[in-house]
PDB file of C-alpha atoms in Angstrom:
ATOM      1  CA  MET A   1      30.532 -39.280  -4.896  1.00 48.00           C
ATOM      2  CA  GLU A   2      28.475 -42.280  -3.765  1.00 47.00           C
ATOM      3  CA  PHE A   3      24.792 -41.681  -3.288  1.00 40.00           C
ATOM      4  CA  GLY A   4      24.045 -43.605  -0.125  1.00 42.00           C
ATOM      5  CA  VAL A   5      21.315 -42.745   2.383  1.00 42.00           C
ATOM      6  CA  LYS A   6      21.485 -43.601   6.061  1.00 46.00           C
ATOM      7  CA  ASP A   7      18.636 -45.364   7.819  1.00 46.00           C
ATOM      8  CA  SER A   8      16.078 -42.644   8.619  1.00 41.00           C
ATOM      9  CA  SER A   9      15.695 -43.734  12.247  1.00 42.00           C
ATOM     10  CA  LEU A  10      19.426 -43.316  12.806  1.00 41.00           C
ATOM     11  CA  VAL A  11      19.396 -39.902  11.156  1.00 43.00           C
ATOM     12  CA  THR A  12      16.638 -38.724  13.497  1.00 44.00           C
ATOM     13  CA  LYS A  13      18.517 -39.881  16.576  1.00 45.00           C
ATOM     14  CA  GLU A  14      22.016 -38.787  15.639  1.00 52.00           C
ATOM     15  CA  ARG A  15      21.607 -35.555  13.728  1.00 50.00           C
ATOM     16  CA  LYS A  16      21.058 -32.359  15.706  1.00 63.00           C
ATOM     17  CA  THR A  17      21.953 -29.809  13.045  1.00 87.00           C
ATOM     18  CA  MET A  18      21.121 -29.192   9.379  1.00 96.00           C
ATOM     19  CA  ASN A  19      24.015 -29.967   7.047  1.00 98.00           C
ATOM     20  CA  ILE A  20      23.887 -28.069   3.770  1.00 98.00           C
ATOM     21  CA  LEU A  21      25.675 -28.210   0.436  1.00 98.00           C
ATOM     22  CA  ALA A  22      25.326 -24.922  -1.472  1.00 98.00           C
ATOM     23  CA  PHE A  23      26.650 -23.948  -4.890  1.00 98.00           C
ATOM     24  CA  ASP A  24      26.372 -21.138  -7.408  1.00 96.00           C
ATOM     25  CA  THR A  25      27.453 -21.325 -11.074  1.00 95.00           C
ATOM     26  CA  SER A  26      25.261 -18.505 -12.383  1.00 93.00           C
ATOM     27  CA  SER A  27      28.143 -16.178 -13.298  1.00 89.00           C
ATOM     28  CA  THR A  28      31.847 -16.278 -14.176  1.00 89.00           C
ATOM     29  CA  ALA A  29      32.640 -17.321 -10.615  1.00 92.00           C
ATOM     30  CA  LEU A  30      31.971 -20.784  -9.195  1.00 95.00           C
ATOM     31  CA  SER A  31      31.249 -20.889  -5.472  1.00 96.00           C
ATOM     32  CA  VAL A  32      30.671 -24.025  -3.381  1.00 98.00           C
ATOM     33  CA  ALA A  33      30.193 -24.271   0.392  1.00 98.00           C
ATOM     34  CA  VAL A  34      29.424 -26.867   3.044  1.00 98.00           C
ATOM     35  CA  LEU A  35      27.614 -25.648   6.143  1.00 98.00           C
ATOM     36  CA  SER A  36      26.302 -27.020   9.399  1.00 97.00           C
ATOM     37  CA  GLU A  37      23.430 -24.650  10.239  1.00 94.00           C
ATOM     38  CA  ASP A  38      25.047 -21.163  10.082  1.00 94.00           C
ATOM     39  CA  GLN A  39      28.566 -22.498  10.635  1.00 97.00           C
ATOM     40  CA  LEU A  40      30.792 -22.509   7.570  1.00 98.00           C
ATOM     41  CA  LEU A  41      32.749 -25.747   7.357  1.00 98.00           C
ATOM     42  CA  ALA A  42      34.372 -25.243   3.945  1.00 98.00           C
ATOM     43  CA  GLU A  43      34.051 -22.918   0.962  1.00 98.00           C
ATOM     44  CA  THR A  44      35.794 -22.555  -2.402  1.00 96.00           C
ATOM     45  CA  THR A  45      35.379 -19.824  -5.006  1.00 95.00           C
ATOM     46  CA  ILE A  46      36.952 -20.128  -8.458  1.00 93.00           C
ATOM     47  CA  ASN A  47      36.859 -16.931 -10.508  1.00 90.00           C
ATOM     48  CA  ILE A  48      38.215 -17.918 -13.910  1.00 83.00           C
ATOM     49  CA  LYS A  49      36.655 -18.280 -17.346  1.00 74.00           C
ATOM     50  CA  LYS A  50      36.520 -22.051 -17.429  1.00 71.00           C
ATOM     51  CA  SER A  51      33.558 -24.348 -17.826  1.00 82.00           C
ATOM     52  CA  HIS A  52      31.900 -24.820 -14.451  1.00 89.00           C
ATOM     53  CA  SER A  53      30.922 -28.311 -15.568  1.00 87.00           C
ATOM     54  CA  VAL A  54      34.619 -29.236 -15.303  1.00 91.00           C
ATOM     55  CA  ASN A  55      35.026 -27.918 -11.756  1.00 93.00           C
ATOM     56  CA  LEU A  56      31.696 -28.297  -9.952  1.00 96.00           C
ATOM     57  CA  MET A  57      31.633 -31.979  -8.972  1.00 96.00           C
ATOM     58  CA  PRO A  58      35.386 -32.210  -8.211  1.00 96.00           C
ATOM     59  CA  THR A  59      35.015 -29.154  -5.956  1.00 97.00           C
ATOM     60  CA  ILE A  60      31.975 -30.643  -4.220  1.00 98.00           C
ATOM     61  CA  ASN A  61      33.811 -33.944  -3.702  1.00 98.00           C
ATOM     62  CA  PHE A  62      36.919 -32.169  -2.366  1.00 98.00           C
ATOM     63  CA  LEU A  63      34.982 -30.038   0.152  1.00 98.00           C
ATOM     64  CA  MET A  64      32.843 -32.952   1.323  1.00 98.00           C
ATOM     65  CA  ALA A  65      35.932 -35.103   1.867  1.00 98.00           C
ATOM     66  CA  SER A  66      37.750 -32.228   3.582  1.00 98.00           C
ATOM     67  CA  VAL A  67      35.072 -31.895   6.273  1.00 98.00           C
ATOM     68  CA  GLY A  68      34.586 -35.652   6.592  1.00 98.00           C
ATOM     69  CA  PHE A  69      31.054 -35.725   5.168  1.00 98.00           C
ATOM     70  CA  LEU A  70      29.468 -38.564   3.254  1.00 97.00           C
ATOM     71  CA  PRO A  71      26.638 -37.703   0.849  1.00 97.00           C
ATOM     72  CA  SER A  72      24.237 -39.247   3.368  1.00 96.00           C
ATOM     73  CA  ASP A  73      25.309 -36.638   5.943  1.00 97.00           C
ATOM     74  CA  LEU A  74      23.581 -33.905   3.942  1.00 98.00           C
ATOM     75  CA  ASP A  75      20.090 -32.639   4.777  1.00 98.00           C
ATOM     76  CA  ARG A  76      19.619 -29.992   2.110  1.00 98.00           C
ATOM     77  CA  ILE A  77      20.937 -28.812  -1.261  1.00 98.00           C
ATOM     78  CA  VAL A  78      20.836 -25.056  -1.881  1.00 98.00           C
ATOM     79  CA  VAL A  79      21.442 -23.852  -5.443  1.00 98.00           C
ATOM     80  CA  ALA A  80      21.496 -20.468  -7.186  1.00 97.00           C
ATOM     81  CA  GLU A  81      18.352 -20.584  -9.329  1.00 97.00           C
ATOM     82  CA  GLY A  82      19.172 -17.510 -11.419  1.00 95.00           C
ATOM     83  CA  PRO A  83      19.176 -15.184 -13.105  1.00 96.00           C
ATOM     84  CA  GLY A  84      22.521 -15.473 -14.837  1.00 94.00           C
ATOM     85  CA  SER A  85      24.357 -17.612 -17.364  1.00 91.00           C
ATOM     86  CA  TYR A  86      21.963 -19.967 -19.154  1.00 93.00           C
ATOM     87  CA  THR A  87      24.529 -22.763 -19.349  1.00 92.00           C
ATOM     88  CA  GLY A  88      25.660 -22.264 -15.759  1.00 93.00           C
ATOM     89  CA  LEU A  89      22.106 -22.280 -14.431  1.00 95.00           C
ATOM     90  CA  ARG A  90      21.055 -25.375 -16.344  1.00 95.00           C
ATOM     91  CA  MET A  91      24.125 -27.266 -15.186  1.00 94.00           C
ATOM     92  CA  ALA A  92      23.786 -26.248 -11.526  1.00 96.00           C
ATOM     93  CA  VAL A  93      20.060 -26.930 -11.328  1.00 97.00           C
ATOM     94  CA  ALA A  94      20.442 -30.324 -13.023  1.00 97.00           C
ATOM     95  CA  THR A  95      23.201 -31.254 -10.555  1.00 97.00           C
ATOM     96  CA  ALA A  96      21.180 -30.030  -7.569  1.00 98.00           C
ATOM     97  CA  LYS A  97      18.073 -31.929  -8.648  1.00 98.00           C
ATOM     98  CA  THR A  98      20.050 -35.124  -9.201  1.00 98.00           C
ATOM     99  CA  LEU A  99      21.672 -34.920  -5.763  1.00 98.00           C
ATOM    100  CA  ALA A 100      18.441 -34.048  -3.965  1.00 98.00           C
ATOM    101  CA  TYR A 101      16.544 -36.840  -5.692  1.00 98.00           C
ATOM    102  CA  ALA A 102      19.232 -39.479  -5.212  1.00 98.00           C
ATOM    103  CA  LEU A 103      19.766 -38.619  -1.546  1.00 98.00           C
ATOM    104  CA  LYS A 104      16.056 -37.982  -0.824  1.00 98.00           C
ATOM    105  CA  ILE A 105      16.756 -34.609   0.771  1.00 98.00           C
ATOM    106  CA  ASP A 106      15.403 -31.079   0.473  1.00 98.00           C
ATOM    107  CA  LEU A 107      16.197 -28.824  -2.477  1.00 98.00           C
ATOM    108  CA  VAL A 108      16.038 -25.029  -2.188  1.00 98.00           C
ATOM    109  CA  GLY A 109      16.567 -22.403  -4.879  1.00 98.00           C
ATOM    110  CA  VAL A 110      17.943 -18.959  -4.015  1.00 97.00           C
ATOM    111  CA  SER A 111      18.116 -15.866  -6.209  1.00 96.00           C
ATOM    112  CA  SER A 112      21.619 -15.300  -7.602  1.00 96.00           C
ATOM    113  CA  LEU A 113      21.101 -11.580  -7.061  1.00 96.00           C
ATOM    114  CA  ALA A 114      20.063 -12.057  -3.433  1.00 94.00           C
ATOM    115  CA  THR A 115      23.326 -13.883  -2.830  1.00 90.00           C
ATOM    116  CA  LEU A 116      25.304 -10.903  -4.132  1.00 93.00           C
ATOM    117  CA  ALA A 117      23.238  -8.423  -2.114  1.00 93.00           C
ATOM    118  CA  LEU A 118      23.703 -10.371   1.114  1.00 87.00           C
ATOM    119  CA  SER A 119      27.473 -10.455   0.628  1.00 85.00           C
ATOM    120  CA  VAL A 120      27.773  -6.825   1.762  1.00 89.00           C
ATOM    121  CA  GLN A 121      26.695  -4.791   4.754  1.00 86.00           C
ATOM    122  CA  SER A 122      25.580  -1.370   3.569  1.00 87.00           C
ATOM    123  CA  SER A 123      22.936   1.194   4.454  1.00 88.00           C
ATOM    124  CA  GLY A 124      20.412   2.408   1.912  1.00 93.00           C
ATOM    125  CA  LEU A 125      19.593   0.608  -1.313  1.00 96.00           C
ATOM    126  CA  VAL A 126      21.804  -2.269  -2.471  1.00 97.00           C
ATOM    127  CA  ILE A 127      21.657  -3.008  -6.215  1.00 97.00           C
ATOM    128  CA  PRO A 128      23.194  -6.362  -7.230  1.00 97.00           C
ATOM    129  CA  LEU A 129      24.108  -6.637 -10.913  1.00 97.00           C
ATOM    130  CA  ILE A 130      24.942  -9.514 -13.256  1.00 95.00           C
ATOM    131  CA  ASP A 131      26.154  -8.541 -16.725  1.00 95.00           C
ATOM    132  CA  ALA A 132      23.620  -9.638 -19.368  1.00 93.00           C
ATOM    133  CA  ARG A 133      25.643  -8.142 -22.278  1.00 92.00           C
ATOM    134  CA  ARG A 134      24.904  -5.226 -24.623  1.00 94.00           C
ATOM    135  CA  ASN A 135      24.541  -2.864 -21.651  1.00 97.00           C
ATOM    136  CA  ASN A 136      21.787  -5.015 -20.203  1.00 97.00           C
ATOM    137  CA  VAL A 137      21.795  -6.388 -16.672  1.00 97.00           C
ATOM    138  CA  TYR A 138      20.043  -8.766 -14.371  1.00 97.00           C
ATOM    139  CA  VAL A 139      19.278  -6.527 -11.416  1.00 97.00           C
ATOM    140  CA  GLY A 140      17.710  -6.642  -7.969  1.00 97.00           C
ATOM    141  CA  PHE A 141      16.846  -4.029  -5.366  1.00 97.00           C
ATOM    142  CA  TYR A 142      17.511  -4.821  -1.712  1.00 95.00           C
ATOM    143  CA  GLU A 143      17.202  -2.851   1.500  1.00 94.00           C
ATOM    144  CA  ASN A 144      18.058  -4.103   4.992  1.00 90.00           C
ATOM    145  CA  GLY A 145      18.631  -7.560   3.542  1.00 86.00           C
ATOM    146  CA  LYS A 146      15.168  -7.749   1.958  1.00 91.00           C
ATOM    147  CA  ALA A 147      14.089  -7.504  -1.673  1.00 93.00           C
ATOM    148  CA  ILE A 148      11.893  -4.434  -2.217  1.00 94.00           C
ATOM    149  CA  ALA A 149      11.209  -5.285  -5.874  1.00 92.00           C
ATOM    150  CA  GLY A 150      11.419  -8.390  -8.021  1.00 93.00           C
ATOM    151  CA  ASP A 151      14.590  -9.386  -9.842  1.00 95.00           C
ATOM    152  CA  ARG A 152      14.474  -8.338 -13.494  1.00 95.00           C
ATOM    153  CA  HIS A 153      16.295  -8.070 -16.817  1.00 96.00           C
ATOM    154  CA  ALA A 154      16.679  -4.462 -17.989  1.00 96.00           C
ATOM    155  CA  HIS A 155      18.798  -2.038 -19.975  1.00 97.00           C
ATOM    156  CA  PHE A 156      21.248  -0.395 -17.597  1.00 98.00           C
ATOM    157  CA  GLU A 157      20.250   3.149 -18.554  1.00 97.00           C
ATOM    158  CA  THR A 158      16.689   2.297 -17.532  1.00 97.00           C
ATOM    159  CA  VAL A 159      17.931   1.004 -14.191  1.00 97.00           C
ATOM    160  CA  LEU A 160      19.869   4.194 -13.528  1.00 97.00           C
ATOM    161  CA  SER A 161      16.864   6.371 -14.371  1.00 96.00           C
ATOM    162  CA  GLN A 162      14.748   4.455 -11.853  1.00 94.00           C
ATOM    163  CA  LEU A 163      17.212   5.178  -9.054  1.00 96.00           C
ATOM    164  CA  GLU A 164      17.290   8.974  -9.247  1.00 91.00           C
ATOM    165  CA  ASN A 165      15.288   9.486  -6.038  1.00 89.00           C
ATOM    166  CA  HIS A 166      17.020   6.778  -3.995  1.00 90.00           C
ATOM    167  CA  HIS A 167      20.037   7.475  -1.788  1.00 89.00           C
ATOM    168  CA  PRO A 168      22.438   6.197  -0.611  1.00 95.00           C
ATOM    169  CA  LEU A 169      23.170   3.592  -3.275  1.00 97.00           C
ATOM    170  CA  THR A 170      25.508   0.610  -3.255  1.00 97.00           C
ATOM    171  CA  PHE A 171      26.103  -1.314  -6.485  1.00 98.00           C
ATOM    172  CA  VAL A 172      27.514  -4.830  -6.096  1.00 97.00           C
ATOM    173  CA  GLY A 173      28.418  -7.717  -8.368  1.00 95.00           C
ATOM    174  CA  GLU A 174      29.646  -7.614 -11.956  1.00 94.00           C
ATOM    175  CA  LEU A 175      30.403  -3.900 -12.318  1.00 96.00           C
ATOM    176  CA  ALA A 176      33.307  -3.793 -14.785  1.00 93.00           C
ATOM    177  CA  HIS A 177      31.211  -2.699 -17.778  1.00 95.00           C
ATOM    178  CA  PHE A 178      28.998  -0.340 -15.770  1.00 97.00           C
ATOM    179  CA  SER A 179      31.352   1.467 -13.419  1.00 97.00           C
ATOM    180  CA  ASP A 180      31.796   4.588 -15.572  1.00 97.00           C
ATOM    181  CA  GLN A 181      28.051   4.940 -16.083  1.00 98.00           C
ATOM    182  CA  ILE A 182      27.455   4.650 -12.333  1.00 98.00           C
ATOM    183  CA  GLU A 183      30.159   7.206 -11.611  1.00 97.00           C
ATOM    184  CA  GLY A 184      28.708   9.611 -14.153  1.00 97.00           C
ATOM    185  CA  LYS A 185      25.149   9.355 -12.852  1.00 96.00           C
ATOM    186  CA  PHE A 186      25.728   8.809  -9.131  1.00 97.00           C
ATOM    187  CA  PRO A 187      29.266   9.910  -8.179  1.00 97.00           C
ATOM    188  CA  GLU A 188      28.545   9.369  -4.482  1.00 96.00           C
ATOM    189  CA  ALA A 189      27.358   5.774  -4.909  1.00 97.00           C
ATOM    190  CA  LYS A 190      29.450   2.911  -3.556  1.00 96.00           C
ATOM    191  CA  GLN A 191      30.707   0.289  -5.984  1.00 97.00           C
ATOM    192  CA  MET A 192      31.736  -3.150  -4.720  1.00 95.00           C
ATOM    193  CA  SER A 193      32.735  -5.833  -7.239  1.00 91.00           C
ATOM    194  CA  VAL A 194      31.916  -8.737  -4.927  1.00 91.00           C
ATOM    195  CA  LEU A 195      31.832 -12.397  -5.932  1.00 92.00           C
ATOM    196  CA  PRO A 196      28.921 -14.707  -5.121  1.00 92.00           C
ATOM    197  CA  SER A 197      29.220 -16.508  -1.794  1.00 94.00           C
ATOM    198  CA  ALA A 198      27.775 -19.995  -1.509  1.00 96.00           C
ATOM    199  CA  TYR A 199      28.119 -19.609   2.261  1.00 96.00           C
ATOM    200  CA  GLU A 200      25.738 -16.624   2.328  1.00 94.00           C
ATOM    201  CA  MET A 201      23.420 -18.464  -0.038  1.00 96.00           C
ATOM    202  CA  GLY A 202      23.443 -21.536   2.162  1.00 97.00           C
ATOM    203  CA  LYS A 203      22.594 -19.510   5.261  1.00 95.00           C
ATOM    204  CA  LEU A 204      19.636 -17.956   3.474  1.00 94.00           C
ATOM    205  CA  GLY A 205      18.544 -21.249   1.942  1.00 96.00           C
ATOM    206  CA  GLN A 206      18.202 -23.088   5.238  1.00 94.00           C
ATOM    207  CA  HIS A 207      15.301 -20.806   6.177  1.00 93.00           C
ATOM    208  CA  LEU A 208      13.438 -21.058   2.858  1.00 95.00           C
ATOM    209  CA  PRO A 209      10.833 -23.709   2.027  1.00 96.00           C
ATOM    210  CA  PRO A 210      12.029 -26.590  -0.162  1.00 97.00           C
ATOM    211  CA  VAL A 211      10.831 -26.864  -3.753  1.00 97.00           C
ATOM    212  CA  GLU A 212       9.367 -29.842  -5.590  1.00 97.00           C
ATOM    213  CA  VAL A 213      12.406 -31.484  -7.151  1.00 97.00           C
ATOM    214  CA  HIS A 214      10.899 -32.670 -10.440  1.00 96.00           C
ATOM    215  CA  SER A 215       9.223 -29.374 -11.356  1.00 96.00           C
ATOM    216  CA  PHE A 216      12.039 -27.053 -10.250  1.00 97.00           C
ATOM    217  CA  VAL A 217      13.509 -24.998 -13.117  1.00 96.00           C
ATOM    218  CA  PRO A 218      15.996 -22.080 -13.321  1.00 95.00           C
ATOM    219  CA  SER A 219      14.771 -18.493 -13.208  1.00 93.00           C
ATOM    220  CA  TYR A 220      16.160 -17.142 -16.475  1.00 95.00           C
ATOM    221  CA  LEU A 221      14.126 -13.883 -16.610  1.00 89.00           C
ATOM    222  CA  LYS A 222      14.964 -13.650 -20.308  1.00 76.00           C
ATOM    223  CA  LYS A 223      14.664 -15.962 -23.307  1.00 58.00           C
ATOM    224  CA  VAL A 224      17.870 -17.134 -24.936  1.00 52.00           C
ATOM    225  CA  GLU A 225      18.876 -15.197 -28.043  1.00 50.00           C
ATOM    226  CA  ALA A 226      18.140 -18.117 -30.372  1.00 42.00           C
ATOM    227  CA  GLU A 227      14.623 -18.387 -28.971  1.00 45.00           C
ATOM    228  CA  GLU A 228      14.033 -14.648 -29.319  1.00 46.00           C
ATOM    229  CA  ASN A 229      15.201 -14.726 -32.939  1.00 44.00           C
ATOM    230  CA  TRP A 230      13.011 -17.740 -33.727  1.00 36.00           C
ATOM    231  CA  LEU A 231       9.946 -16.119 -32.190  1.00 40.00           C
ATOM    232  CA  LYS A 232      10.667 -12.869 -34.029  1.00 50.00           C
ATOM    233  CA  ASN A 233      10.901 -14.669 -37.375  1.00 54.00           C
ATOM    234  CA  HIS A 234       7.749 -16.672 -36.647  1.00 46.00           C
ATOM    235  CA  GLU A 235       5.737 -13.889 -35.030  1.00 64.00           C
ATOM    236  CA  GLY A 236       2.033 -14.612 -35.207  1.00 59.00           C
ATOM    237  CA  SER A 237       2.518 -18.050 -36.708  1.00 58.00           C
ATOM    238  CA  TYR A 238       2.969 -20.040 -33.498  1.00 53.00           C
ATOM    239  CA  THR A 239       1.740 -19.546 -29.950  1.00 56.00           C
ATOM    240  CA  GLY A 240       2.860 -22.771 -28.257  1.00 56.00           C
ATOM    241  CA  ASP A 241       6.017 -23.777 -26.440  1.00 54.00           C
ATOM    242  CA  TYR A 242       9.140 -22.821 -28.397  1.00 44.00           C
ATOM    243  CA  ILE A 243      11.258 -25.665 -27.020  1.00 44.00           C
ATOM    244  CA  LYS A 244       8.677 -28.309 -27.890  1.00 46.00           C
ATOM    245  CA  ARG A 245       8.201 -26.779 -31.349  1.00 44.00           C
ATOM    246  CA  VAL A 246      11.909 -26.896 -32.167  1.00 35.00           C
TER     247      VAL A 246
END
């Protein structure tokens, strides 16, 4: 992809809509979409266990070429900022920042959990889940398309206990390891193993304020295991930044 930017005066005269490139690599699935305002021009979702770093840029290039867009036709990059896979988030955010900086366009981060929640239409409370291993989850709580509590990392049993007085319930996202627990606790709850949609994320991202490109970082919600182990072994001996220390 060539990083060229059109003359700004021509862009102002010619462009009447916001063109958006959106992508999400925060989970097993890779989703990329190109939008013009709310109109979906192209979208690809790849749901296989393969490094997203291999597929992301070729998929972006393919979709851009398919709709006849040059990089300079874009107005905004929308990226899933987390929570989710550490490697996937770092790779996506680095790519998004590079594109936004090179093209001198807006960058917007969107919650990975919000993207899952907005992929379904359901009454009551919608609970998007991303598997964080060892019966832990990244979880959000959404109602009528709005977050009613902040995204968080939690043990799944704790999440279930917090939902006892909420009905109806719809669980969405990565449910394979949690389906039996949901069924046992809330047999009437809906379960929908939806994949992330870069299209839905792009629609949301066009209405959010852009971030400062240089300072933008992923929303991990949880330290990596190596960092947790290091801090545990050095408890009380160091209070600074772990990354700088190592």
